[in-house]
PDB file of C-alpha atoms in Angstrom:
ATOM      1  CA  UNK L   1     -20.181  22.160 -26.444  1.00 49.00           C
ATOM      2  CA  UNK L   2     -18.873  24.520 -29.178  1.00 53.00           C
ATOM      3  CA  UNK L   3     -15.124  25.736 -28.753  1.00 57.00           C
ATOM      4  CA  UNK L   4     -16.005  29.254 -27.432  1.00 52.00           C
ATOM      5  CA  UNK L   5     -18.304  27.841 -24.837  1.00 53.00           C
ATOM      6  CA  UNK L   6     -15.847  24.983 -24.008  1.00 60.00           C
ATOM      7  CA  UNK L   7     -13.010  27.550 -23.283  1.00 68.00           C
ATOM      8  CA  UNK L   8     -15.205  29.317 -20.605  1.00 87.00           C
ATOM      9  CA  UNK L   9     -16.592  26.114 -19.018  1.00 91.00           C
ATOM     10  CA  UNK L  10     -14.861  23.367 -17.097  1.00 91.00           C
ATOM     11  CA  UNK L  11     -16.357  19.939 -16.182  1.00 90.00           C
ATOM     12  CA  UNK L  12     -15.760  17.446 -13.151  1.00 86.00           C
ATOM     13  CA  UNK L  13     -13.790  15.403 -15.713  1.00 88.00           C
ATOM     14  CA  UNK L  14     -11.527  18.461 -16.509  1.00 89.00           C
ATOM     15  CA  UNK L  15     -10.920  19.231 -13.000  1.00 87.00           C
ATOM     16  CA  UNK L  16     -10.357  15.286 -12.342  1.00 86.00           C
ATOM     17  CA  UNK L  17      -7.610  15.602 -15.125  1.00 86.00           C
ATOM     18  CA  UNK L  18      -6.145  18.433 -13.062  1.00 83.00           C
ATOM     19  CA  UNK L  19      -5.941  16.253  -9.818  1.00 81.00           C
ATOM     20  CA  UNK L  20      -8.975  17.312  -8.216  1.00 85.00           C
ATOM     21  CA  UNK L  21     -11.485  14.456  -6.984  1.00 85.00           C
ATOM     22  CA  UNK L  22     -15.212  15.060  -7.705  1.00 84.00           C
ATOM     23  CA  UNK L  23     -15.859  15.627  -4.031  1.00 86.00           C
ATOM     24  CA  UNK L  24     -12.896  17.964  -3.539  1.00 85.00           C
ATOM     25  CA  UNK L  25     -14.096  20.013  -6.538  1.00 87.00           C
ATOM     26  CA  UNK L  26     -17.485  20.508  -4.946  1.00 89.00           C
ATOM     27  CA  UNK L  27     -16.083  21.338  -1.513  1.00 87.00           C
ATOM     28  CA  UNK L  28     -13.702  24.043  -3.146  1.00 87.00           C
ATOM     29  CA  UNK L  29     -15.991  25.364  -5.976  1.00 90.00           C
ATOM     30  CA  UNK L  30     -19.573  24.398  -4.973  1.00 90.00           C
ATOM     31  CA  UNK L  31     -22.049  22.354  -6.641  1.00 91.00           C
ATOM     32  CA  UNK L  32     -21.498  22.333 -10.441  1.00 91.00           C
ATOM     33  CA  UNK L  33     -24.239  24.113 -12.431  1.00 91.00           C
ATOM     34  CA  UNK L  34     -25.481  23.510 -16.090  1.00 90.00           C
ATOM     35  CA  UNK L  35     -23.807  25.640 -18.763  1.00 87.00           C
ATOM     36  CA  UNK L  36     -26.060  27.332 -21.400  1.00 83.00           C
ATOM     37  CA  UNK L  37     -25.464  24.185 -23.778  1.00 83.00           C
ATOM     38  CA  UNK L  38     -26.425  21.585 -21.064  1.00 88.00           C
ATOM     39  CA  UNK L  39     -22.994  20.709 -19.919  1.00 87.00           C
ATOM     40  CA  UNK L  40     -22.602  20.208 -15.999  1.00 89.00           C
ATOM     41  CA  UNK L  41     -19.697  21.945 -14.561  1.00 91.00           C
ATOM     42  CA  UNK L  42     -18.304  25.635 -13.446  1.00 92.00           C
ATOM     43  CA  UNK L  43     -17.492  28.736 -15.132  1.00 92.00           C
ATOM     44  CA  UNK L  44     -13.557  28.762 -15.726  1.00 90.00           C
ATOM     45  CA  UNK L  45     -13.455  32.351 -14.189  1.00 91.00           C
ATOM     46  CA  UNK L  46     -14.901  31.094 -10.921  1.00 90.00           C
ATOM     47  CA  UNK L  47     -12.427  28.267 -10.698  1.00 90.00           C
ATOM     48  CA  UNK L  48      -9.370  30.593 -11.512  1.00 87.00           C
ATOM     49  CA  UNK L  49     -10.672  33.179  -8.754  1.00 88.00           C
ATOM     50  CA  UNK L  50     -11.173  30.349  -6.057  1.00 88.00           C
ATOM     51  CA  UNK L  51      -7.663  28.973  -7.051  1.00 85.00           C
ATOM     52  CA  UNK L  52      -5.902  32.399  -7.008  1.00 84.00           C
ATOM     53  CA  UNK L  53      -7.805  33.592  -3.830  1.00 83.00           C
ATOM     54  CA  UNK L  54      -7.978  30.442  -1.842  1.00 81.00           C
ATOM     55  CA  UNK L  55      -5.816  27.842  -2.937  1.00 80.00           C
ATOM     56  CA  UNK L  56      -2.666  29.667  -3.836  1.00 76.00           C
ATOM     57  CA  UNK L  57      -2.290  31.644  -0.647  1.00 77.00           C
ATOM     58  CA  UNK L  58      -2.950  28.651   1.679  1.00 78.00           C
ATOM     59  CA  UNK L  59      -0.599  26.194   0.037  1.00 77.00           C
ATOM     60  CA  UNK L  60       2.785  27.618   1.293  1.00 74.00           C
ATOM     61  CA  UNK L  61       1.131  27.276   4.841  1.00 72.00           C
ATOM     62  CA  UNK L  62       0.374  23.926   4.488  1.00 73.00           C
ATOM     63  CA  UNK L  63       3.555  22.976   2.748  1.00 71.00           C
ATOM     64  CA  UNK L  64       5.374  24.475   5.754  1.00 68.00           C
ATOM     65  CA  UNK L  65       3.244  22.532   8.185  1.00 66.00           C
ATOM     66  CA  UNK L  66       4.082  19.125   6.555  1.00 66.00           C
ATOM     67  CA  UNK L  67       7.881  20.195   5.930  1.00 61.00           C
ATOM     68  CA  UNK L  68      10.043  17.798   8.093  1.00 56.00           C
ATOM     69  CA  UNK L  69       7.413  15.131   8.614  1.00 55.00           C
ATOM     70  CA  UNK L  70       9.103  12.188   6.940  1.00 50.00           C
ATOM     71  CA  UNK L  71       5.669  10.020   6.482  1.00 53.00           C
ATOM     72  CA  UNK L  72       4.394  12.874   4.386  1.00 52.00           C
ATOM     73  CA  UNK L  73       7.247  14.123   2.437  1.00 54.00           C
ATOM     74  CA  UNK L  74       5.843  12.918  -0.956  1.00 59.00           C
ATOM     75  CA  UNK L  75       2.510  14.700  -0.192  1.00 61.00           C
ATOM     76  CA  UNK L  76       4.299  17.693   0.729  1.00 65.00           C
ATOM     77  CA  UNK L  77       6.137  17.335  -2.822  1.00 67.00           C
ATOM     78  CA  UNK L  78       2.792  16.819  -4.356  1.00 72.00           C
ATOM     79  CA  UNK L  79       1.557  20.130  -2.908  1.00 72.00           C
ATOM     80  CA  UNK L  80       4.651  22.043  -3.943  1.00 71.00           C
ATOM     81  CA  UNK L  81       3.948  20.977  -7.512  1.00 72.00           C
ATOM     82  CA  UNK L  82       0.247  21.812  -7.250  1.00 75.00           C
ATOM     83  CA  UNK L  83       1.270  25.397  -6.049  1.00 73.00           C
ATOM     84  CA  UNK L  84       3.713  25.809  -8.871  1.00 74.00           C
ATOM     85  CA  UNK L  85       1.095  24.400 -11.307  1.00 75.00           C
ATOM     86  CA  UNK L  86      -1.741  26.655 -10.125  1.00 76.00           C
ATOM     87  CA  UNK L  87       0.512  29.880 -10.161  1.00 71.00           C
ATOM     88  CA  UNK L  88       1.774  28.941 -13.835  1.00 73.00           C
ATOM     89  CA  UNK L  89      -1.986  28.586 -14.749  1.00 72.00           C
ATOM     90  CA  UNK L  90      -3.012  31.689 -13.234  1.00 71.00           C
ATOM     91  CA  UNK L  91      -0.118  33.248 -15.013  1.00 70.00           C
ATOM     92  CA  UNK L  92       1.170  34.747 -11.999  1.00 63.00           C
ATOM     93  CA  UNK L  93       4.842  35.744 -12.503  1.00 61.00           C
ATOM     94  CA  UNK L  94       7.667  35.535  -9.854  1.00 59.00           C
ATOM     95  CA  UNK L  95       5.586  33.601  -7.359  1.00 56.00           C
ATOM     96  CA  UNK L  96       7.298  33.019  -4.277  1.00 56.00           C
ATOM     97  CA  UNK L  97       8.664  29.544  -3.671  1.00 57.00           C
ATOM     98  CA  UNK L  98       6.768  28.055  -0.585  1.00 56.00           C
ATOM     99  CA  UNK L  99      10.205  26.322   0.626  1.00 53.00           C
ATOM    100  CA  UNK L 100      12.759  28.826  -0.306  1.00 56.00           C
ATOM    101  CA  UNK L 101      13.045  30.484   3.035  1.00 57.00           C
ATOM    102  CA  UNK L 102      13.996  26.914   4.374  1.00 68.00           C
ATOM    103  CA  UNK L 103      16.391  26.063   1.428  1.00 75.00           C
ATOM    104  CA  UNK L 104      19.473  27.286  -0.054  1.00 80.00           C
ATOM    105  CA  UNK L 105      20.293  26.740  -3.882  1.00 82.00           C
ATOM    106  CA  UNK L 106      23.262  25.302  -5.050  1.00 85.00           C
ATOM    107  CA  UNK L 107      24.041  28.595  -6.692  1.00 85.00           C
ATOM    108  CA  UNK L 108      23.869  30.193  -3.410  1.00 84.00           C
ATOM    109  CA  UNK L 109      25.904  27.483  -1.618  1.00 85.00           C
ATOM    110  CA  UNK L 110      28.241  27.606  -4.402  1.00 85.00           C
ATOM    111  CA  UNK L 111      28.705  31.452  -3.829  1.00 86.00           C
ATOM    112  CA  UNK L 112      29.039  30.891  -0.213  1.00 82.00           C
ATOM    113  CA  UNK L 113      31.899  28.233  -0.397  1.00 80.00           C
ATOM    114  CA  UNK L 114      33.550  29.593  -3.324  1.00 79.00           C
ATOM    115  CA  UNK L 115      33.186  26.544  -5.755  1.00 74.00           C
ATOM    116  CA  UNK L 116      30.282  25.248  -7.872  1.00 73.00           C
ATOM    117  CA  UNK L 117      31.514  21.739  -7.838  1.00 79.00           C
ATOM    118  CA  UNK L 118      28.071  19.627  -7.144  1.00 80.00           C
ATOM    119  CA  UNK L 119      29.838  16.626  -5.897  1.00 82.00           C
ATOM    120  CA  UNK L 120      31.842  18.752  -3.381  1.00 82.00           C
ATOM    121  CA  UNK L 121      28.536  20.423  -2.157  1.00 83.00           C
ATOM    122  CA  UNK L 122      26.897  17.040  -1.566  1.00 83.00           C
ATOM    123  CA  UNK L 123      30.011  15.789   0.234  1.00 82.00           C
ATOM    124  CA  UNK L 124      29.966  18.893   2.727  1.00 81.00           C
ATOM    125  CA  UNK L 125      26.247  19.127   3.240  1.00 82.00           C
ATOM    126  CA  UNK L 126      24.899  15.894   2.450  1.00 81.00           C
ATOM    127  CA  UNK L 127      22.268  15.095  -0.301  1.00 82.00           C
ATOM    128  CA  UNK L 128      19.921  17.907  -1.597  1.00 80.00           C
ATOM    129  CA  UNK L 129      16.369  17.816  -0.388  1.00 76.00           C
ATOM    130  CA  UNK L 130      14.672  18.320  -3.889  1.00 74.00           C
ATOM    131  CA  UNK L 131      15.213  19.567  -7.441  1.00 78.00           C
ATOM    132  CA  UNK L 132      13.459  22.297  -9.405  1.00 75.00           C
ATOM    133  CA  UNK L 133      13.471  23.077 -13.086  1.00 76.00           C
ATOM    134  CA  UNK L 134      13.882  26.537 -13.808  1.00 74.00           C
ATOM    135  CA  UNK L 135      14.227  28.651 -16.917  1.00 73.00           C
ATOM    136  CA  UNK L 136      17.877  29.935 -17.025  1.00 76.00           C
ATOM    137  CA  UNK L 137      18.755  33.387 -18.444  1.00 80.00           C
ATOM    138  CA  UNK L 138      19.330  31.774 -21.857  1.00 87.00           C
ATOM    139  CA  UNK L 139      15.915  30.472 -21.830  1.00 82.00           C
ATOM    140  CA  UNK L 140      16.801  26.872 -21.599  1.00 87.00           C
ATOM    141  CA  UNK L 141      15.590  24.678 -18.578  1.00 84.00           C
ATOM    142  CA  UNK L 142      18.199  24.463 -15.677  1.00 83.00           C
ATOM    143  CA  UNK L 143      18.043  21.918 -12.906  1.00 84.00           C
ATOM    144  CA  UNK L 144      18.374  23.475  -9.530  1.00 81.00           C
ATOM    145  CA  UNK L 145      19.261  21.414  -6.453  1.00 83.00           C
ATOM    146  CA  UNK L 146      18.173  22.773  -2.984  1.00 79.00           C
ATOM    147  CA  UNK L 147      19.646  22.145   0.502  1.00 79.00           C
ATOM    148  CA  UNK L 148      17.769  22.629   3.806  1.00 76.00           C
ATOM    149  CA  UNK L 149      19.154  25.804   5.436  1.00 76.00           C
ATOM    150  CA  UNK L 150      18.981  24.153   8.732  1.00 75.00           C
ATOM    151  CA  UNK L 151      21.397  21.144   7.748  1.00 76.00           C
ATOM    152  CA  UNK L 152      23.717  23.760   6.086  1.00 81.00           C
ATOM    153  CA  UNK L 153      23.674  25.912   9.084  1.00 79.00           C
ATOM    154  CA  UNK L 154      24.159  23.110  11.516  1.00 78.00           C
ATOM    155  CA  UNK L 155      27.169  22.141   9.226  1.00 79.00           C
ATOM    156  CA  UNK L 156      28.647  25.656   9.314  1.00 77.00           C
ATOM    157  CA  UNK L 157      28.243  25.901  13.146  1.00 76.00           C
ATOM    158  CA  UNK L 158      30.020  22.834  13.419  1.00 74.00           C
ATOM    159  CA  UNK L 159      32.925  23.942  11.343  1.00 70.00           C
ATOM    160  CA  UNK L 160      32.992  27.034  13.277  1.00 61.00           C
ATOM    161  CA  UNK L 161      33.109  25.146  16.637  1.00 66.00           C
ATOM    162  CA  UNK L 162      35.932  22.905  15.244  1.00 66.00           C
ATOM    163  CA  UNK L 163      37.843  25.862  14.356  1.00 64.00           C
ATOM    164  CA  UNK L 164      37.495  27.367  17.921  1.00 67.00           C
ATOM    165  CA  UNK L 165      38.547  24.487  19.622  1.00 70.00           C
ATOM    166  CA  UNK L 166      41.579  24.016  17.372  1.00 66.00           C
ATOM    167  CA  UNK L 167      39.984  21.401  15.208  1.00 60.00           C
ATOM    168  CA  UNK L 168      39.259  18.838  17.893  1.00 54.00           C
ATOM    169  CA  UNK L 169      35.747  17.644  18.153  1.00 52.00           C
ATOM    170  CA  UNK L 170      33.875  17.011  21.584  1.00 51.00           C
TER     171      UNK L 170
END
């Protein structure tokens, strides 16, 4: 297959390298067809349309459904990585983080408590739930730690209750 044709065609093996199974690819993209030069697979534009219209919109819902189930914690993380990868490949900018409305970043927590000491944040709110690598304003990769909003809110409510009761726990 020449380079120009190869750029417009994707094989089952290519999709397997991206994390799809042969059966999963056929369920999502339909039966493979034969390219003009005889290679079995799919047109890249078709794959991109299906990923952008079917997978990207549904992944945040699936991640939300799995969130909090400890037995599927790693698969949920895999779905987050797949979501991020699909958006990156599709060239979509500023896609919504599927977990962000349930999490608070260390920068947001630091602003909330008035200190950006990572050790202090972990002492206050417990261990972070996940890390992401994002591009900083200087173009360099920055590791961002995320905490569960539920855990942060529960801790904050406990502090308020302690303050209202004079610092005496129940």
